[in-house]
Amino acid sequence: VPRSEVLTFEEIERLARLFVERFDVTGIRLTGGEPTVRAHLPVLVRKLAALGADLAMTTNGSTLRNMAHELRDAGLRRVNISLDTLERDKFLQMTRRDELERVLDGIEAAKEAGFDPVKINAVVERGVNDNEIVDLARYARDHGVEMRFIEFMPLDATGHWLHDKVVGQDEIVAALSAAFPLEPVPARGAAPADRWRYTDGKGMVGIIPTVTKPFCGDCDRVRMTADGQFRTCLFATSEFDLMAMMRAGASDDQVAAEIQRAVGTKWAGHQINQVTFVKPRRTMSQIGG
């Protein structure tokens, strides 16, 4: 989209400040699409880090070797790196880019820069990478990073419903338990992942059961899209145009009031697997999923 149709760094900073100061938001995450394609990203990181919230980023990791230290110095504290497979051919098929080695190197760069923890996100899709659950977990154990398995959200970019592609949390845990000694960690609270500890001391593993065990009742997250739309849920069917308000001259009080009104509409749950579910208008890549 044209640059004029996306939030400026100053607009992002203004909204983030409102969330932190007016609504006691304690964590901010930069996600995508891919956040590292935004020019001068460390400038934005420095602005957001100054607000005092815990600042994290989800990235595909392919350019982290070039910017990990700069982002860390600017105030970024944690990174989640997407890695759905360890097989080069499959990586190319899934991402349309032959960059597996660059991503693996990006993970090492994140560790070298001092990010702690470094978390690896893998979306598990039946018939695609479900045979790599143990291999991915072993990679994370061996490299001192934390693996996060995410249930495949059965809505693809073309709008097709693909529930048979979902590998549920129980199945993932069973595969892991057959290979490694695991014990559950106490309740996650508002965090999206259930976590297990390796009893041999080699770290943790998490699973985000988006579909089979939704965590909507504990969810305290909202999101801003790159083009200034406020969303109360990844699967929300309505958006609130905060960019238009700001550019029309709205005061901080007016923007905060609109945020509060929007949060008042936040659903009790995303309704996946229910007959009342309505697919969101946008694809996941357009709203940070």
GROMACS .gro file of C-alpha atoms in nm:
model
  289
    1VAL     CA    1   0.000   0.000   0.000
    2PRO     CA    2   0.117   0.360  -0.046
    3ARG     CA    3   0.328   0.492   0.241
    4SER     CA    4   0.066   0.760   0.302
    5GLU     CA    5  -0.184   0.487   0.393
    6VAL     CA    6   0.020   0.334   0.675
    7LEU     CA    7   0.082   0.470   1.022
    8THR     CA    8   0.390   0.688   1.063
    9PHE     CA    9   0.633   0.617   1.345
   10GLU     CA   10   0.498   0.923   1.525
   11GLU     CA   11   0.140   0.795   1.497
   12ILE     CA   12   0.243   0.451   1.621
   13GLU     CA   13   0.426   0.611   1.913
   14ARG     CA   14   0.125   0.827   1.997
   15LEU     CA   15  -0.111   0.530   2.005
   16ALA     CA   16   0.134   0.319   2.202
   17ARG     CA   17   0.169   0.598   2.456
   18LEU     CA   18  -0.208   0.614   2.497
   19PHE     CA   19  -0.226   0.238   2.553
   20VAL     CA   20   0.053   0.247   2.811
   21GLU     CA   21  -0.045   0.565   2.996
   22ARG     CA   22  -0.426   0.550   2.976
   23PHE     CA   23  -0.487   0.175   2.985
   24ASP     CA   24  -0.184   0.032   3.169
   25VAL     CA   25  -0.072  -0.183   2.875
   26THR     CA   26   0.248  -0.354   2.984
   27GLY     CA   27   0.358  -0.525   2.663
   28ILE     CA   28   0.397  -0.418   2.301
   29ARG     CA   29   0.477  -0.658   2.018
   30LEU     CA   30   0.583  -0.565   1.665
   31THR     CA   31   0.459  -0.821   1.418
   32GLY     CA   32   0.363  -0.842   1.053
   33GLY     CA   33   0.355  -0.939   0.772
   34GLU     CA   34   0.724  -0.894   0.844
   35PRO     CA   35   0.826  -0.598   1.062
   36THR     CA   36   1.190  -0.592   0.951
   37VAL     CA   37   1.093  -0.478   0.601
   38ARG     CA   38   0.988  -0.143   0.749
   39ALA     CA   39   1.265   0.107   0.680
   40HIS     CA   40   1.453   0.240   0.984
   41LEU     CA   41   1.285  -0.004   1.222
   42PRO     CA   42   1.536   0.064   1.506
   43VAL     CA   43   1.410   0.423   1.514
   44LEU     CA   44   1.059   0.300   1.594
   45VAL     CA   45   1.194   0.050   1.847
   46ARG     CA   46   1.375   0.328   2.031
   47LYS     CA   47   1.059   0.540   2.043
   48LEU     CA   48   0.849   0.251   2.179
   49ALA     CA   49   1.114   0.129   2.423
   50ALA     CA   50   1.113   0.473   2.585
   51LEU     CA   51   0.751   0.414   2.694
   52GLY     CA   52   0.863   0.150   2.944
   53ALA     CA   53   0.650  -0.143   2.824
   54ASP     CA   54   0.800  -0.484   2.756
   55LEU     CA   55   0.890  -0.465   2.387
   56ALA     CA   56   0.902  -0.778   2.170
   57MET     CA   57   0.897  -0.864   1.801
   58THR     CA   58   0.787  -1.157   1.585
   59THR     CA   59   0.995  -1.196   1.270
   60ASN     CA   60   1.081  -1.444   0.996
   61GLY     CA   61   1.443  -1.400   1.101
   62SER     CA   62   1.592  -1.381   0.753
   63THR     CA   63   1.755  -1.040   0.806
   64LEU     CA   64   1.833  -1.061   1.178
   65ARG     CA   65   2.204  -1.112   1.114
   66ASN     CA   66   2.209  -0.757   0.974
   67MET     CA   67   2.013  -0.584   1.248
   68ALA     CA   68   1.994  -0.793   1.567
   69HIS     CA   69   2.249  -0.589   1.760
   70GLU     CA   70   2.103  -0.259   1.642
   71LEU     CA   71   1.753  -0.361   1.747
   72ARG     CA   72   1.879  -0.480   2.084
   73ASP     CA   73   2.068  -0.156   2.140
   74ALA     CA   74   1.753   0.040   2.050
   75GLY     CA   75   1.561  -0.131   2.330
   76LEU     CA   76   1.402  -0.444   2.184
   77ARG     CA   77   1.411  -0.712   2.452
   78ARG     CA   78   1.262  -1.033   2.310
   79VAL     CA   79   1.217  -1.195   1.970
   80ASN     CA   80   1.002  -1.476   1.834
   81ILE     CA   81   1.136  -1.621   1.511
   82SER     CA   82   0.915  -1.819   1.275
   83LEU     CA   83   1.058  -2.156   1.172
   84ASP     CA   84   0.808  -2.414   1.051
   85THR     CA   85   1.054  -2.669   0.914
   86LEU     CA   86   1.419  -2.771   0.921
   87GLU     CA   87   1.407  -2.916   0.568
   88ARG     CA   88   1.535  -2.686   0.296
   89ASP     CA   89   1.303  -2.806   0.019
   90LYS     CA   90   1.000  -2.787   0.245
   91PHE     CA   91   1.104  -2.440   0.366
   92LEU     CA   92   1.118  -2.322   0.006
   93GLN     CA   93   0.778  -2.474  -0.063
   94MET     CA   94   0.618  -2.316   0.244
   95THR     CA   95   0.774  -1.969   0.226
   96ARG     CA   96   0.856  -1.940  -0.148
   97ARG     CA   97   1.207  -1.835  -0.042
   98ASP     CA   98   1.523  -2.045  -0.024
   99GLU     CA   99   1.635  -1.882   0.302
  100LEU     CA  100   1.643  -2.157   0.564
  101GLU     CA  101   2.014  -2.107   0.630
  102ARG     CA  102   1.965  -1.732   0.671
  103VAL     CA  103   1.688  -1.791   0.924
  104LEU     CA  104   1.899  -2.038   1.121
  105ASP     CA  105   2.182  -1.785   1.117
  106GLY     CA  106   1.937  -1.516   1.228
  107ILE     CA  107   1.850  -1.727   1.532
  108GLU     CA  108   2.219  -1.743   1.621
  109ALA     CA  109   2.250  -1.367   1.566
  110ALA     CA  110   1.959  -1.304   1.804
  111LYS     CA  111   2.130  -1.512   2.071
  112GLU     CA  112   2.462  -1.334   2.015
  113ALA     CA  113   2.290  -0.995   2.047
  114GLY     CA  114   2.165  -1.090   2.393
  115PHE     CA  115   1.794  -1.149   2.334
  116ASP     CA  116   1.661  -1.369   2.612
  117PRO     CA  117   1.459  -1.571   2.567
  118VAL     CA  118   1.474  -1.636   2.195
  119LYS     CA  119   1.155  -1.820   2.102
  120ILE     CA  120   1.092  -2.018   1.785
  121ASN     CA  121   0.738  -2.028   1.646
  122ALA     CA  122   0.626  -2.325   1.439
  123VAL     CA  123   0.273  -2.355   1.302
  124VAL     CA  124   0.197  -2.726   1.281
  125GLU     CA  125   0.000  -2.830   0.974
  126ARG     CA  126  -0.109  -3.188   0.921
  127GLY     CA  127   0.052  -3.350   0.622
  128VAL     CA  128   0.305  -3.070   0.590
  129ASN     CA  129   0.533  -3.050   0.893
  130ASP     CA  130   0.363  -3.257   1.166
  131ASN     CA  131   0.634  -3.518   1.117
  132GLU     CA  132   0.893  -3.262   1.235
  133ILE     CA  133   0.753  -3.187   1.581
  134VAL     CA  134   1.023  -3.384   1.762
  135ASP     CA  135   1.300  -3.264   1.527
  136LEU     CA  136   1.207  -2.899   1.586
  137ALA     CA  137   1.193  -2.952   1.961
  138ARG     CA  138   1.532  -3.122   1.955
  139TYR     CA  139   1.678  -2.832   1.754
  140ALA     CA  140   1.549  -2.586   2.015
  141ARG     CA  141   1.684  -2.795   2.304
  142ASP     CA  142   2.025  -2.823   2.140
  143HIS     CA  143   2.050  -2.453   2.058
  144GLY     CA  144   1.925  -2.304   2.384
  145VAL     CA  145   1.605  -2.150   2.248
  146GLU     CA  146   1.241  -2.210   2.342
  147MET     CA  147   1.014  -2.386   2.093
  148ARG     CA  148   0.656  -2.266   2.052
  149PHE     CA  149   0.421  -2.488   1.856
  150ILE     CA  150   0.108  -2.312   1.729
  151GLU     CA  151  -0.206  -2.489   1.615
  152PHE     CA  152  -0.278  -2.421   1.250
  153MET     CA  153  -0.556  -2.167   1.212
  154PRO     CA  154  -0.781  -2.339   0.960
  155LEU     CA  155  -0.859  -2.026   0.756
  156ASP     CA  156  -0.614  -1.991   0.469
  157ALA     CA  157  -0.537  -1.682   0.264
  158THR     CA  158  -0.795  -1.768  -0.001
  159GLY     CA  159  -1.071  -1.805   0.256
  160HIS     CA  160  -1.095  -2.183   0.247
  161TRP     CA  161  -1.175  -2.364   0.570
  162LEU     CA  162  -0.917  -2.637   0.633
  163HIS     CA  163  -0.997  -2.790   0.971
  164ASP     CA  164  -0.851  -3.128   0.874
  165LYS     CA  165  -0.510  -2.957   0.870
  166VAL     CA  166  -0.522  -2.882   1.245
  167VAL     CA  167  -0.288  -3.083   1.470
  168GLY     CA  168  -0.420  -3.030   1.824
  169GLN     CA  169  -0.228  -2.964   2.143
  170ASP     CA  170  -0.288  -3.311   2.287
  171GLU     CA  171  -0.139  -3.472   1.977
  172ILE     CA  172   0.164  -3.241   1.987
  173VAL     CA  173   0.222  -3.314   2.357
  174ALA     CA  174   0.196  -3.688   2.294
  175ALA     CA  175   0.462  -3.669   2.024
  176LEU     CA  176   0.694  -3.465   2.247
  177SER     CA  177   0.638  -3.684   2.553
  178ALA     CA  178   0.735  -3.994   2.357
  179ALA     CA  179   1.077  -3.841   2.291
  180PHE     CA  180   1.155  -3.619   2.589
  181PRO     CA  181   1.075  -3.612   2.964
  182LEU     CA  182   0.813  -3.341   3.021
  183GLU     CA  183   0.623  -3.191   3.312
  184PRO     CA  184   0.358  -2.917   3.290
  185VAL     CA  185   0.427  -2.568   3.416
  186PRO     CA  186   0.153  -2.393   3.620
  187ALA     CA  187  -0.125  -2.201   3.446
  188ARG     CA  188  -0.032  -1.945   3.186
  189GLY     CA  189  -0.267  -1.667   3.304
  190ALA     CA  190  -0.325  -1.425   3.015
  191ALA     CA  191  -0.030  -1.558   2.812
  192PRO     CA  192  -0.137  -1.753   2.502
  193ALA     CA  193   0.091  -2.056   2.546
  194ASP     CA  194   0.064  -2.358   2.772
  195ARG     CA  195   0.417  -2.457   2.874
  196TRP     CA  196   0.603  -2.771   2.970
  197ARG     CA  197   0.945  -2.811   3.130
  198TYR     CA  198   1.196  -3.071   3.020
  199THR     CA  199   1.275  -3.262   3.337
  200ASP     CA  200   1.634  -3.318   3.225
  201GLY     CA  201   1.691  -2.943   3.258
  202LYS     CA  202   1.710  -2.861   2.886
  203GLY     CA  203   1.463  -2.576   2.883
  204MET     CA  204   1.095  -2.529   2.807
  205VAL     CA  205   0.848  -2.589   2.528
  206GLY     CA  206   0.518  -2.410   2.471
  207ILE     CA  207   0.203  -2.481   2.273
  208ILE     CA  208  -0.053  -2.223   2.166
  209PRO     CA  209  -0.384  -2.416   2.131
  210THR     CA  210  -0.568  -2.155   1.927
  211VAL     CA  211  -0.827  -2.396   1.790
  212THR     CA  212  -0.869  -2.696   2.020
  213LYS     CA  213  -0.838  -2.513   2.354
  214PRO     CA  214  -0.904  -2.143   2.290
  215PHE     CA  215  -0.769  -1.904   2.554
  216CYS     CA  216  -1.020  -1.630   2.472
  217GLY     CA  217  -1.149  -1.610   2.830
  218ASP     CA  218  -0.806  -1.496   2.949
  219CYS     CA  219  -0.712  -1.288   2.645
  220ASP     CA  220  -0.609  -0.930   2.721
  221ARG     CA  221  -0.466  -0.850   2.378
  222VAL     CA  222  -0.568  -0.601   2.110
  223ARG     CA  223  -0.391  -0.506   1.789
  224MET     CA  224  -0.327  -0.220   1.552
  225THR     CA  225  -0.289  -0.290   1.183
  226ALA     CA  226  -0.026  -0.113   0.974
  227ASP     CA  227  -0.298   0.098   0.815
  228GLY     CA  228  -0.429   0.224   1.146
  229GLN     CA  229  -0.723  -0.006   1.215
  230PHE     CA  230  -0.780  -0.108   1.579
  231ARG     CA  231  -0.889  -0.471   1.621
  232THR     CA  232  -0.999  -0.637   1.943
  233CYS     CA  233  -0.941  -0.992   1.816
  234LEU     CA  234  -0.744  -1.160   1.539
  235PHE     CA  235  -1.077  -1.292   1.409
  236ALA     CA  236  -1.277  -0.974   1.462
  237THR     CA  237  -1.516  -0.880   1.182
  238SER     CA  238  -1.512  -0.507   1.265
  239GLU     CA  239  -1.234  -0.250   1.286
  240PHE     CA  240  -1.202   0.100   1.433
  241ASP     CA  241  -1.017   0.355   1.221
  242LEU     CA  242  -0.787   0.535   1.465
  243MET     CA  243  -0.558   0.664   1.191
  244ALA     CA  244  -0.844   0.858   1.033
  245MET     CA  245  -0.934   1.005   1.372
  246MET     CA  246  -0.580   1.121   1.439
  247ARG     CA  247  -0.537   1.269   1.094
  248ALA     CA  248  -0.867   1.451   1.131
  249GLY     CA  249  -0.731   1.625   1.441
  250ALA     CA  250  -0.882   1.415   1.721
  251SER     CA  251  -0.744   1.481   2.068
  252ASP     CA  252  -0.582   1.216   2.285
  253ASP     CA  253  -0.899   1.210   2.496
  254GLN     CA  254  -1.112   1.144   2.188
  255VAL     CA  255  -0.884   0.867   2.060
  256ALA     CA  256  -0.872   0.708   2.406
  257ALA     CA  257  -1.252   0.719   2.426
  258GLU     CA  258  -1.278   0.539   2.090
  259ILE     CA  259  -1.031   0.274   2.210
  260GLN     CA  260  -1.239   0.222   2.523
  261ARG     CA  261  -1.559   0.198   2.318
  262ALA     CA  262  -1.397  -0.056   2.087
  263VAL     CA  263  -1.271  -0.275   2.370
  264GLY     CA  264  -1.625  -0.279   2.503
  265THR     CA  265  -1.720  -0.478   2.194
  266LYS     CA  266  -1.448  -0.742   2.245
  267TRP     CA  267  -1.595  -1.089   2.199
  268ALA     CA  268  -1.614  -1.360   2.462
  269GLY     CA  269  -1.449  -1.590   2.206
  270HIS     CA  270  -1.348  -1.620   1.841
  271GLN     CA  271  -1.618  -1.888   1.776
  272ILE     CA  272  -1.395  -2.116   1.565
  273ASN     CA  273  -1.567  -2.456   1.537
  274GLN     CA  274  -1.909  -2.298   1.601
  275VAL     CA  275  -2.181  -2.252   1.342
  276THR     CA  276  -2.191  -1.880   1.426
  277PHE     CA  277  -1.828  -1.827   1.316
  278VAL     CA  278  -1.783  -1.558   1.052
  279LYS     CA  279  -1.456  -1.544   0.862
  280PRO     CA  280  -1.267  -1.215   0.895
  281ARG     CA  281  -1.253  -0.995   0.587
  282ARG     CA  282  -0.875  -0.975   0.585
  283THR     CA  283  -0.614  -1.248   0.559
  284MET     CA  284  -0.385  -1.328   0.851
  285SER     CA  285  -0.087  -1.158   0.686
  286GLN     CA  286  -0.280  -0.830   0.670
  287ILE     CA  287  -0.367  -0.820   1.039
  288GLY     CA  288  -0.055  -0.953   1.206
  289GLY     CA  289  -0.153  -1.319   1.233
   0.00000   0.00000   0.00000
